[in-house]
PDB file of C-alpha atoms in Angstrom:
ATOM      1  CA  MET A   1      41.631  21.599 -40.114  1.00  0.00           C
ATOM      2  CA  LYS A   2      38.418  21.216 -38.398  1.00  0.00           C
ATOM      3  CA  PHE A   3      36.655  18.231 -36.896  1.00  0.00           C
ATOM      4  CA  LEU A   4      32.450  17.288 -35.783  1.00  0.00           C
ATOM      5  CA  ASP A   5      33.068  15.964 -31.885  1.00  0.00           C
ATOM      6  CA  ILE A   6      31.965  12.401 -33.010  1.00  0.00           C
ATOM      7  CA  ARG A   7      30.617  11.697 -29.207  1.00  0.00           C
ATOM      8  CA  THR A   8      27.535  14.320 -30.553  1.00  0.00           C
ATOM      9  CA  ASP A   9      24.973  12.445 -31.079  1.00  0.00           C
ATOM     10  CA  PHE A  10      24.222  14.153 -34.762  1.00  0.00           C
ATOM     11  CA  ALA A  11      27.988  13.800 -35.789  1.00  0.00           C
ATOM     12  CA  PHE A  12      27.898  10.291 -35.259  1.00  0.00           C
ATOM     13  CA  LYS A  13      24.734  10.028 -37.223  1.00  0.00           C
ATOM     14  CA  LYS A  14      26.809  12.076 -39.852  1.00  0.00           C
ATOM     15  CA  VAL A  15      29.360   9.703 -39.482  1.00  0.00           C
ATOM     16  CA  PHE A  16      28.030   6.052 -39.833  1.00  0.00           C
ATOM     17  CA  GLY A  17      24.766   6.173 -41.025  1.00  0.00           C
ATOM     18  CA  SER A  18      25.091   8.865 -44.625  1.00  0.00           C
ATOM     19  CA  GLU A  19      24.312   7.116 -47.599  1.00  0.00           C
ATOM     20  CA  GLY A  20      27.882   6.614 -47.777  1.00  0.00           C
ATOM     21  CA  SER A  21      28.800   5.929 -44.825  1.00  0.00           C
ATOM     22  CA  LYS A  22      29.024   1.471 -45.141  1.00  0.00           C
ATOM     23  CA  ASP A  23      32.099   0.228 -46.022  1.00  0.00           C
ATOM     24  CA  ILE A  24      32.671   2.811 -43.118  1.00  0.00           C
ATOM     25  CA  LEU A  25      30.085   1.122 -40.656  1.00  0.00           C
ATOM     26  CA  LEU A  26      31.142  -2.371 -42.303  1.00  0.00           C
ATOM     27  CA  SER A  27      34.762  -1.717 -40.653  1.00  0.00           C
ATOM     28  CA  PHE A  28      33.323  -0.747 -37.134  1.00  0.00           C
ATOM     29  CA  LEU A  29      30.996  -3.152 -36.363  1.00  0.00           C
ATOM     30  CA  ASN A  30      33.972  -6.312 -37.915  1.00  0.00           C
ATOM     31  CA  ALA A  31      36.088  -4.269 -35.133  1.00  0.00           C
ATOM     32  CA  VAL A  32      33.977  -3.308 -31.947  1.00  0.00           C
ATOM     33  CA  ILE A  33      32.042  -6.992 -31.927  1.00  0.00           C
ATOM     34  CA  ASP A  34      32.895 -10.341 -31.805  1.00  0.00           C
ATOM     35  CA  PHE A  35      30.255 -11.567 -34.740  1.00  0.00           C
ATOM     36  CA  ASN A  36      31.510 -15.760 -33.549  1.00  0.00           C
ATOM     37  CA  GLY A  37      34.609 -15.552 -35.195  1.00  0.00           C
ATOM     38  CA  ARG A  38      32.541 -14.111 -38.706  1.00  0.00           C
ATOM     39  CA  SER A  39      32.641 -11.511 -40.320  1.00  0.00           C
ATOM     40  CA  VAL A  40      29.505  -8.912 -41.407  1.00  0.00           C
ATOM     41  CA  CYS A  41      30.532  -8.768 -45.583  1.00  0.00           C
ATOM     42  CA  ASP A  42      28.151  -6.363 -46.669  1.00  0.00           C
ATOM     43  CA  LEU A  43      24.488  -4.741 -44.821  1.00  0.00           C
ATOM     44  CA  THR A  44      22.135  -1.764 -45.415  1.00  0.00           C
ATOM     45  CA  ILE A  45      21.824   0.987 -43.228  1.00  0.00           C
ATOM     46  CA  VAL A  46      17.936   1.895 -41.732  1.00  0.00           C
ATOM     47  CA  ASP A  47      17.084   5.452 -42.043  1.00  0.00           C
ATOM     48  CA  PRO A  48      19.078   6.867 -42.970  1.00  0.00           C
ATOM     49  CA  TYR A  49      21.205  10.559 -41.977  1.00  0.00           C
ATOM     50  CA  ASN A  50      19.166  13.022 -43.377  1.00  0.00           C
ATOM     51  CA  ILE A  51      18.972  16.858 -42.158  1.00  0.00           C
ATOM     52  CA  PRO A  52      14.716  16.957 -42.325  1.00  0.00           C
ATOM     53  CA  MET A  53      14.604  13.926 -40.264  1.00  0.00           C
ATOM     54  CA  LEU A  54      16.903  14.922 -37.625  1.00  0.00           C
ATOM     55  CA  LYS A  55      15.565  18.238 -36.769  1.00  0.00           C
ATOM     56  CA  GLY A  56      12.799  16.277 -35.082  1.00  0.00           C
ATOM     57  CA  MET A  57      14.286  14.000 -33.222  1.00  0.00           C
ATOM     58  CA  LYS A  58      14.147  13.997 -29.580  1.00  0.00           C
ATOM     59  CA  ASP A  59      18.478  14.962 -28.573  1.00  0.00           C
ATOM     60  CA  THR A  60      19.382  12.306 -27.141  1.00  0.00           C
ATOM     61  CA  PHE A  61      17.375   9.003 -28.561  1.00  0.00           C
ATOM     62  CA  VAL A  62      19.216   8.847 -31.938  1.00  0.00           C
ATOM     63  CA  ASP A  63      20.985   5.957 -33.032  1.00  0.00           C
ATOM     64  CA  VAL A  64      22.189   4.625 -36.610  1.00  0.00           C
ATOM     65  CA  LYS A  65      20.312   1.058 -37.630  1.00  0.00           C
ATOM     66  CA  ALA A  66      21.403  -2.137 -39.611  1.00  0.00           C
ATOM     67  CA  GLN A  67      20.824  -4.751 -41.265  1.00  0.00           C
ATOM     68  CA  LEU A  68      23.057  -7.657 -42.256  1.00  0.00           C
ATOM     69  CA  SER A  69      23.764  -9.852 -45.080  1.00  0.00           C
ATOM     70  CA  ASP A  70      22.103 -12.555 -42.936  1.00  0.00           C
ATOM     71  CA  GLY A  71      19.601 -10.545 -42.119  1.00  0.00           C
ATOM     72  CA  SER A  72      20.226  -9.574 -37.733  1.00  0.00           C
ATOM     73  CA  ARG A  73      19.676  -6.455 -36.745  1.00  0.00           C
ATOM     74  CA  VAL A  74      22.369  -4.104 -35.160  1.00  0.00           C
ATOM     75  CA  ILE A  75      21.760  -0.867 -33.569  1.00  0.00           C
ATOM     76  CA  ILE A  76      24.178   1.666 -33.090  1.00  0.00           C
ATOM     77  CA  GLU A  77      23.953   4.171 -30.156  1.00  0.00           C
ATOM     78  CA  MET A  78      26.017   7.403 -29.329  1.00  0.00           C
ATOM     79  CA  GLN A  79      25.703   8.897 -25.072  1.00  0.00           C
ATOM     80  CA  VAL A  80      27.246  11.448 -24.879  1.00  0.00           C
ATOM     81  CA  LEU A  81      24.917  12.231 -20.806  1.00  0.00           C
ATOM     82  CA  ASN A  82      23.897   9.613 -18.678  1.00  0.00           C
ATOM     83  CA  HIS A  83      20.534   9.585 -16.325  1.00  0.00           C
ATOM     84  CA  GLU A  84      18.238   7.361 -14.687  1.00  0.00           C
ATOM     85  CA  GLY A  85      16.459   4.916 -17.060  1.00  0.00           C
ATOM     86  CA  PHE A  86      19.371   4.615 -19.009  1.00  0.00           C
ATOM     87  CA  GLU A  87      20.824   0.993 -19.225  1.00  0.00           C
ATOM     88  CA  GLN A  88      16.816   0.258 -19.004  1.00  0.00           C
ATOM     89  CA  ARG A  89      15.632   2.303 -22.018  1.00  0.00           C
ATOM     90  CA  VAL A  90      19.254   0.919 -23.837  1.00  0.00           C
ATOM     91  CA  LEU A  91      16.598  -3.137 -22.725  1.00  0.00           C
ATOM     92  CA  TYR A  92      13.688  -1.419 -24.066  1.00  0.00           C
ATOM     93  CA  ASN A  93      14.984  -0.496 -27.487  1.00  0.00           C
ATOM     94  CA  ALA A  94      16.205  -3.861 -28.549  1.00  0.00           C
ATOM     95  CA  ALA A  95      13.643  -5.617 -26.734  1.00  0.00           C
ATOM     96  CA  LYS A  96      11.435  -3.095 -29.427  1.00  0.00           C
ATOM     97  CA  ASN A  97      13.345  -3.704 -32.938  1.00  0.00           C
ATOM     98  CA  TYR A  98      13.471  -7.297 -31.447  1.00  0.00           C
ATOM     99  CA  SER A  99       9.470  -7.996 -31.715  1.00  0.00           C
ATOM    100  CA  LEU A 100       8.741  -5.211 -34.215  1.00  0.00           C
ATOM    101  CA  GLN A 101       9.893  -7.356 -37.336  1.00  0.00           C
ATOM    102  CA  LEU A 102       7.069  -9.303 -37.097  1.00  0.00           C
ATOM    103  CA  GLN A 103       3.187  -8.634 -38.036  1.00  0.00           C
ATOM    104  CA  GLN A 104       0.662 -10.447 -37.223  1.00  0.00           C
ATOM    105  CA  GLY A 105      -0.376 -13.450 -37.525  1.00  0.00           C
ATOM    106  CA  GLN A 106       3.565 -15.365 -38.209  1.00  0.00           C
ATOM    107  CA  PRO A 107       5.271 -17.330 -37.300  1.00  0.00           C
ATOM    108  CA  PHE A 108       8.529 -16.700 -34.730  1.00  0.00           C
ATOM    109  CA  THR A 109      11.141 -18.555 -37.208  1.00  0.00           C
ATOM    110  CA  LEU A 110      11.051 -15.022 -38.532  1.00  0.00           C
ATOM    111  CA  LEU A 111      12.255 -12.907 -36.309  1.00  0.00           C
ATOM    112  CA  ASN A 112      16.444 -12.156 -36.067  1.00  0.00           C
ATOM    113  CA  PRO A 113      19.154 -10.851 -34.130  1.00  0.00           C
ATOM    114  CA  VAL A 114      19.059  -7.850 -32.560  1.00  0.00           C
ATOM    115  CA  ILE A 115      22.635  -6.255 -31.743  1.00  0.00           C
ATOM    116  CA  ALA A 116      21.776  -3.367 -29.916  1.00  0.00           C
ATOM    117  CA  LEU A 117      25.159  -1.993 -29.232  1.00  0.00           C
ATOM    118  CA  THR A 118      26.096   1.859 -26.880  1.00  0.00           C
ATOM    119  CA  LEU A 119      29.123   3.806 -26.480  1.00  0.00           C
ATOM    120  CA  ALA A 120      29.470   5.368 -23.647  1.00  0.00           C
ATOM    121  CA  ASP A 121      30.876   8.825 -23.366  1.00  0.00           C
ATOM    122  CA  PHE A 122      30.992   7.666 -19.370  1.00  0.00           C
ATOM    123  CA  VAL A 123      31.493   4.997 -17.154  1.00  0.00           C
ATOM    124  CA  LEU A 124      28.590   2.922 -16.832  1.00  0.00           C
ATOM    125  CA  PHE A 125      31.059  -0.491 -15.542  1.00  0.00           C
ATOM    126  CA  PRO A 126      33.136   0.703 -12.496  1.00  0.00           C
ATOM    127  CA  ASP A 127      35.956  -2.335 -12.372  1.00  0.00           C
ATOM    128  CA  GLN A 128      35.260  -4.876 -15.860  1.00  0.00           C
ATOM    129  CA  PRO A 129      36.841  -4.686 -19.278  1.00  0.00           C
ATOM    130  CA  LEU A 130      36.360  -1.234 -21.942  1.00  0.00           C
ATOM    131  CA  THR A 131      33.113  -3.854 -23.921  1.00  0.00           C
ATOM    132  CA  ASN A 132      31.634  -6.009 -21.776  1.00  0.00           C
ATOM    133  CA  CYS A 133      28.172  -7.490 -24.196  1.00  0.00           C
ATOM    134  CA  PHE A 134      25.707  -9.100 -22.469  1.00  0.00           C
ATOM    135  CA  LYS A 135      23.165 -12.070 -23.244  1.00  0.00           C
ATOM    136  CA  LEU A 136      20.505 -14.077 -21.960  1.00  0.00           C
ATOM    137  CA  LEU A 137      22.329 -17.487 -19.591  1.00  0.00           C
ATOM    138  CA  GLU A 138      21.097 -20.031 -17.602  1.00  0.00           C
ATOM    139  CA  LYS A 139      21.685 -18.322 -13.457  1.00  0.00           C
ATOM    140  CA  LYS A 140      24.145 -20.489 -12.073  1.00  0.00           C
ATOM    141  CA  ARG A 141      25.669 -23.748 -15.248  1.00  0.00           C
ATOM    142  CA  PHE A 142      25.649 -19.590 -18.127  1.00  0.00           C
ATOM    143  CA  ILE A 143      24.275 -22.153 -20.647  1.00  0.00           C
ATOM    144  CA  GLU A 144      22.567 -19.766 -23.853  1.00  0.00           C
ATOM    145  CA  TYR A 145      19.560 -19.287 -23.139  1.00  0.00           C
ATOM    146  CA  SER A 146      19.718 -18.053 -27.577  1.00  0.00           C
ATOM    147  CA  ASP A 147      21.904 -15.418 -28.747  1.00  0.00           C
ATOM    148  CA  ASP A 148      18.529 -13.324 -30.193  1.00  0.00           C
ATOM    149  CA  ILE A 149      19.250 -10.208 -28.654  1.00  0.00           C
ATOM    150  CA  GLU A 150      22.947  -8.398 -27.384  1.00  0.00           C
ATOM    151  CA  LEU A 151      24.075  -6.287 -25.742  1.00  0.00           C
ATOM    152  CA  VAL A 152      27.578  -4.070 -26.217  1.00  0.00           C
ATOM    153  CA  PHE A 153      28.710  -1.723 -24.470  1.00  0.00           C
ATOM    154  CA  ILE A 154      31.912   0.289 -25.010  1.00  0.00           C
ATOM    155  CA  GLU A 155      33.109   2.905 -22.236  1.00  0.00           C
ATOM    156  CA  LEU A 156      35.324   5.379 -23.567  1.00  0.00           C
ATOM    157  CA  PRO A 157      37.023   6.874 -20.516  1.00  0.00           C
ATOM    158  CA  LYS A 158      37.969   3.212 -20.195  1.00  0.00           C
ATOM    159  CA  PHE A 159      40.935   3.720 -23.509  1.00  0.00           C
ATOM    160  CA  ASN A 160      42.764   6.004 -23.200  1.00  0.00           C
ATOM    161  CA  LYS A 161      45.317   5.095 -25.767  1.00  0.00           C
ATOM    162  CA  THR A 162      47.585   7.803 -27.706  1.00  0.00           C
ATOM    163  CA  GLU A 163      47.966   8.243 -31.524  1.00  0.00           C
ATOM    164  CA  ALA A 164      51.388   6.487 -31.001  1.00  0.00           C
ATOM    165  CA  ASP A 165      49.993   3.794 -29.420  1.00  0.00           C
ATOM    166  CA  LEU A 166      46.970   2.811 -31.906  1.00  0.00           C
ATOM    167  CA  GLU A 167      47.049  -0.928 -33.318  1.00  0.00           C
ATOM    168  CA  THR A 168      43.773  -3.043 -34.129  1.00  0.00           C
ATOM    169  CA  VAL A 169      41.070  -1.562 -36.409  1.00  0.00           C
ATOM    170  CA  GLN A 170      39.057  -1.350 -33.375  1.00  0.00           C
ATOM    171  CA  ASP A 171      41.526   1.272 -31.611  1.00  0.00           C
ATOM    172  CA  LYS A 172      42.317   3.332 -34.860  1.00  0.00           C
ATOM    173  CA  TRP A 173      38.256   3.541 -34.414  1.00  0.00           C
ATOM    174  CA  LEU A 174      37.627   4.584 -30.481  1.00  0.00           C
ATOM    175  CA  TYR A 175      40.236   7.034 -30.829  1.00  0.00           C
ATOM    176  CA  PHE A 176      38.485   8.324 -34.050  1.00  0.00           C
ATOM    177  CA  ILE A 177      35.649   8.181 -32.117  1.00  0.00           C
ATOM    178  CA  LYS A 178      37.525  10.236 -28.631  1.00  0.00           C
ATOM    179  CA  ASN A 179      39.450  12.619 -30.601  1.00  0.00           C
ATOM    180  CA  ALA A 180      38.425  13.886 -33.986  1.00  0.00           C
ATOM    181  CA  GLY A 181      36.913  17.292 -32.832  1.00  0.00           C
ATOM    182  CA  LYS A 182      40.062  18.579 -30.368  1.00  0.00           C
ATOM    183  CA  LEU A 183      42.122  17.775 -33.516  1.00  0.00           C
ATOM    184  CA  ASP A 184      42.957  19.845 -36.538  1.00  0.00           C
ATOM    185  CA  TYR A 185      44.704  16.880 -38.935  1.00  0.00           C
ATOM    186  CA  VAL A 186      44.388  13.615 -40.477  1.00  0.00           C
ATOM    187  CA  PRO A 187      46.994  10.630 -37.762  1.00  0.00           C
ATOM    188  CA  LYS A 188      49.095   9.112 -40.869  1.00  0.00           C
ATOM    189  CA  ASN A 189      48.057   5.141 -39.011  1.00  0.00           C
ATOM    190  CA  LEU A 190      44.797   5.344 -40.393  1.00  0.00           C
ATOM    191  CA  GLY A 191      43.716   2.699 -42.064  1.00  0.00           C
ATOM    192  CA  GLN A 192      41.253   4.190 -45.799  1.00  0.00           C
ATOM    193  CA  GLU A 193      38.044   3.796 -43.670  1.00  0.00           C
ATOM    194  CA  GLN A 194      38.927   6.449 -41.246  1.00  0.00           C
ATOM    195  CA  GLU A 195      40.267   9.089 -43.477  1.00  0.00           C
ATOM    196  CA  LYS A 196      37.123   8.626 -44.598  1.00  0.00           C
ATOM    197  CA  ALA A 197      35.077   8.776 -42.166  1.00  0.00           C
ATOM    198  CA  PHE A 198      37.126  11.876 -41.017  1.00  0.00           C
ATOM    199  CA  ALA A 199      36.261  12.857 -44.705  1.00  0.00           C
ATOM    200  CA  ILE A 200      32.992  13.368 -43.720  1.00  0.00           C
ATOM    201  CA  ALA A 201      33.335  14.643 -40.873  1.00  0.00           C
ATOM    202  CA  ASN A 202      35.170  17.605 -41.863  1.00  0.00           C
ATOM    203  CA  GLU A 203      34.122  20.540 -40.827  1.00  0.00           C
ATOM    204  CA  SER A 204      34.675  23.271 -44.168  1.00  0.00           C
ATOM    205  CA  ASN A 205      32.409  20.306 -46.359  1.00  0.00           C
ATOM    206  CA  LEU A 206      29.540  21.168 -44.122  1.00  0.00           C
ATOM    207  CA  SER A 207      26.574  22.932 -45.495  1.00  0.00           C
ATOM    208  CA  THR A 208      25.383  25.975 -42.875  1.00  0.00           C
ATOM    209  CA  GLU A 209      21.964  24.077 -41.368  1.00  0.00           C
ATOM    210  CA  GLU A 210      24.336  20.853 -40.417  1.00  0.00           C
ATOM    211  CA  LEU A 211      26.241  23.683 -39.249  1.00  0.00           C
ATOM    212  CA  GLU A 212      24.348  25.067 -37.207  1.00  0.00           C
ATOM    213  CA  LEU A 213      22.775  22.151 -35.811  1.00  0.00           C
ATOM    214  CA  GLN A 214      26.294  20.153 -34.118  1.00  0.00           C
ATOM    215  CA  HIS A 215      26.652  24.192 -32.972  1.00  0.00           C
ATOM    216  CA  ARG A 216      22.996  22.908 -30.877  1.00  0.00           C
ATOM    217  CA  LYS A 217      23.680  20.054 -29.560  1.00  0.00           C
ATOM    218  CA  ARG A 218      27.608  21.017 -28.771  1.00  0.00           C
ATOM    219  CA  ASP A 219      26.404  23.655 -26.993  1.00  0.00           C
ATOM    220  CA  TYR A 220      22.989  21.025 -25.041  1.00  0.00           C
ATOM    221  CA  ILE A 221      25.514  18.615 -24.273  1.00  0.00           C
ATOM    222  CA  THR A 222      27.765  21.312 -22.356  1.00  0.00           C
ATOM    223  CA  ILE A 223      24.563  22.844 -20.800  1.00  0.00           C
ATOM    224  CA  MET A 224      23.880  19.812 -19.355  1.00  0.00           C
ATOM    225  CA  ARG A 225      26.834  18.814 -17.767  1.00  0.00           C
ATOM    226  CA  GLY A 226      27.048  21.164 -15.869  1.00  0.00           C
ATOM    227  CA  ALA A 227      23.706  21.693 -14.590  1.00  0.00           C
ATOM    228  CA  PHE A 228      24.914  17.331 -13.927  1.00  0.00           C
ATOM    229  CA  GLU A 229      28.040  19.448 -12.388  1.00  0.00           C
ATOM    230  CA  LEU A 230      25.826  21.857 -10.276  1.00  0.00           C
ATOM    231  CA  ALA A 231      23.300  19.806  -9.085  1.00  0.00           C
ATOM    232  CA  LEU A 232      26.700  17.947  -7.806  1.00  0.00           C
ATOM    233  CA  LYS A 233      27.980  20.837  -5.790  1.00  0.00           C
ATOM    234  CA  GLN A 234      24.990  22.131  -4.940  1.00  0.00           C
ATOM    235  CA  GLY A 235      24.031  18.470  -3.496  1.00  0.00           C
ATOM    236  CA  GLN A 236      27.339  18.899  -1.667  1.00  0.00           C
ATOM    237  CA  GLU A 237      27.032  22.061  -0.181  1.00  0.00           C
ATOM    238  CA  GLN A 238      23.442  20.659   1.257  1.00  0.00           C
ATOM    239  CA  GLY A 239      25.942  17.984   3.717  1.00  0.00           C
ATOM    240  CA  LEU A 240      24.538  15.252   0.769  1.00  0.00           C
ATOM    241  CA  LYS A 241      27.768  13.261   1.170  1.00  0.00           C
ATOM    242  CA  GLN A 242      27.847  13.826   4.605  1.00  0.00           C
ATOM    243  CA  GLY A 243      24.312  12.850   4.576  1.00  0.00           C
ATOM    244  CA  MET A 244      24.900   9.794   2.867  1.00  0.00           C
ATOM    245  CA  GLU A 245      27.357   8.581   5.095  1.00  0.00           C
ATOM    246  CA  LYS A 246      25.981   8.735   7.469  1.00  0.00           C
ATOM    247  CA  GLY A 247      23.199   6.909   6.463  1.00  0.00           C
ATOM    248  CA  ILE A 248      20.309   9.953   7.328  1.00  0.00           C
ATOM    249  CA  GLU A 249      17.970   9.412   4.925  1.00  0.00           C
ATOM    250  CA  GLU A 250      15.571  11.936   5.623  1.00  0.00           C
ATOM    251  CA  GLY A 251      18.110  14.470   5.623  1.00  0.00           C
ATOM    252  CA  MET A 252      19.827  12.864   1.723  1.00  0.00           C
ATOM    253  CA  GLU A 253      16.129  13.462   0.669  1.00  0.00           C
ATOM    254  CA  LYS A 254      15.984  16.904   1.123  1.00  0.00           C
ATOM    255  CA  GLY A 255      18.581  18.329   0.018  1.00  0.00           C
ATOM    256  CA  MET A 256      18.060  16.259  -3.061  1.00  0.00           C
ATOM    257  CA  GLU A 257      15.284  18.175  -3.295  1.00  0.00           C
ATOM    258  CA  LYS A 258      16.455  20.955  -3.168  1.00  0.00           C
ATOM    259  CA  GLY A 259      19.492  20.935  -5.177  1.00  0.00           C
ATOM    260  CA  VAL A 260      17.531  18.825  -8.697  1.00  0.00           C
ATOM    261  CA  GLU A 261      14.494  21.918  -7.650  1.00  0.00           C
ATOM    262  CA  GLN A 262      17.409  24.073  -8.322  1.00  0.00           C
ATOM    263  CA  ASN A 263      18.586  22.127 -10.889  1.00  0.00           C
ATOM    264  CA  ARG A 264      16.015  22.110 -13.122  1.00  0.00           C
ATOM    265  CA  ARG A 265      14.791  25.715 -13.520  1.00  0.00           C
ATOM    266  CA  ASP A 266      18.508  26.820 -14.421  1.00  0.00           C
ATOM    267  CA  THR A 267      18.968  24.490 -16.997  1.00  0.00           C
ATOM    268  CA  ILE A 268      15.729  24.874 -18.431  1.00  0.00           C
ATOM    269  CA  ILE A 269      16.854  29.347 -17.922  1.00  0.00           C
ATOM    270  CA  ASN A 270      20.390  28.015 -19.846  1.00  0.00           C
ATOM    271  CA  ALA A 271      18.617  26.235 -22.758  1.00  0.00           C
ATOM    272  CA  HIS A 272      15.673  28.222 -23.527  1.00  0.00           C
ATOM    273  CA  ARG A 273      18.735  30.940 -23.127  1.00  0.00           C
ATOM    274  CA  ALA A 274      20.331  27.786 -26.064  1.00  0.00           C
ATOM    275  CA  GLY A 275      17.213  28.284 -28.273  1.00  0.00           C
ATOM    276  CA  VAL A 276      16.679  24.537 -27.245  1.00  0.00           C
ATOM    277  CA  PRO A 277      12.444  24.435 -27.332  1.00  0.00           C
ATOM    278  CA  PRO A 278      10.347  23.851 -24.657  1.00  0.00           C
ATOM    279  CA  ALA A 279       9.304  20.382 -25.843  1.00  0.00           C
ATOM    280  CA  THR A 280      13.025  19.584 -25.219  1.00  0.00           C
ATOM    281  CA  ILE A 281      13.228  20.948 -22.406  1.00  0.00           C
ATOM    282  CA  ALA A 282      10.439  19.419 -20.947  1.00  0.00           C
ATOM    283  CA  GLN A 283      12.023  15.873 -22.019  1.00  0.00           C
ATOM    284  CA  ILE A 284      15.424  16.531 -20.238  1.00  0.00           C
ATOM    285  CA  VAL A 285      14.601  17.905 -16.861  1.00  0.00           C
ATOM    286  CA  GLN A 286      11.361  15.474 -17.164  1.00  0.00           C
ATOM    287  CA  LEU A 287       8.831  18.224 -16.665  1.00  0.00           C
ATOM    288  CA  ASP A 288       5.916  18.100 -18.886  1.00  0.00           C
ATOM    289  CA  VAL A 289       5.655  21.321 -21.436  1.00  0.00           C
ATOM    290  CA  ALA A 290       2.963  23.726 -18.616  1.00  0.00           C
ATOM    291  CA  GLU A 291       5.287  23.891 -15.865  1.00  0.00           C
ATOM    292  CA  VAL A 292       8.379  23.998 -18.761  1.00  0.00           C
ATOM    293  CA  CYS A 293       6.679  27.202 -19.819  1.00  0.00           C
ATOM    294  CA  ALA A 294       5.860  28.772 -16.387  1.00  0.00           C
ATOM    295  CA  VAL A 295       9.014  28.532 -15.354  1.00  0.00           C
ATOM    296  CA  LEU A 296       9.735  31.586 -18.333  1.00  0.00           C
ATOM    297  CA  ALA A 297       6.864  33.257 -17.538  1.00  0.00           C
ATOM    298  CA  GLN A 298       7.385  33.507 -14.260  1.00  0.00           C
ATOM    299  CA  LEU A 299      10.822  34.797 -14.982  1.00  0.00           C
ATOM    300  CA  GLY A 300      10.535  36.825 -17.571  1.00  0.00           C
ATOM    301  CA  GLN A 301      11.993  34.297 -20.504  1.00  0.00           C
ATOM    302  CA  GLN A 302       9.281  33.064 -22.419  1.00  0.00           C
TER     303      GLN A 302
END
């Protein structure tokens, strides 16, 4: 058997955001979020997974949305690549989903809480635990202002349990998300919901169209990770690390600019060869579509 890499946003949406994923999502949320001692007993999946919708998506901005039985809203996002402004985007999306609940003239009392759950395949908060939760609190006495917006982060690199170590439901879900793409069998000590999740993630149950999209997503991630590593290597070769240690700001800026410029060109070329559209490439490298097309035209790639 071969399973999807759940850490790609496509696979995550397929498993947790499909029409038949209600019981899976309920189990997952109750396992990883503290709902003040209560269990969520019902939810509605908002904007369920479907191929036509996914084809027009922005590459790293797909999430699963659910409305709980008490009206609260949960946004769940799988993020494999860190980027500048990522933490601000998480807060922005939570605030946007909170404010969009009201139509003009409606009272603020109709607003329901929003929980933004982010699973990150990189470390955001060094020397902190696996899960970190943020709320609005008074600065000195930590009095809670409101729990209407809550940000929850789970950093997968900090989860290192093996199959033999799995004890809690949370352990089993995080193991599934982090390791399913590397397994060729279904672990025996899982619950019914995790077994169902493995069945959804089984590539033999996917259409040709879904498999093609998954492979493109995986290639995109590989390209971007390679680009980040290249930028780091070039920065080190330019003496960027030494410049940072010595505080030579001018040399650091020059080395960074040169590395970023070359990295952008390499990313544009590699992404184009992988079949990524120019408009999507422009979002990745933060340039105008015309600038991306100009680079490709210069190199005879268009």
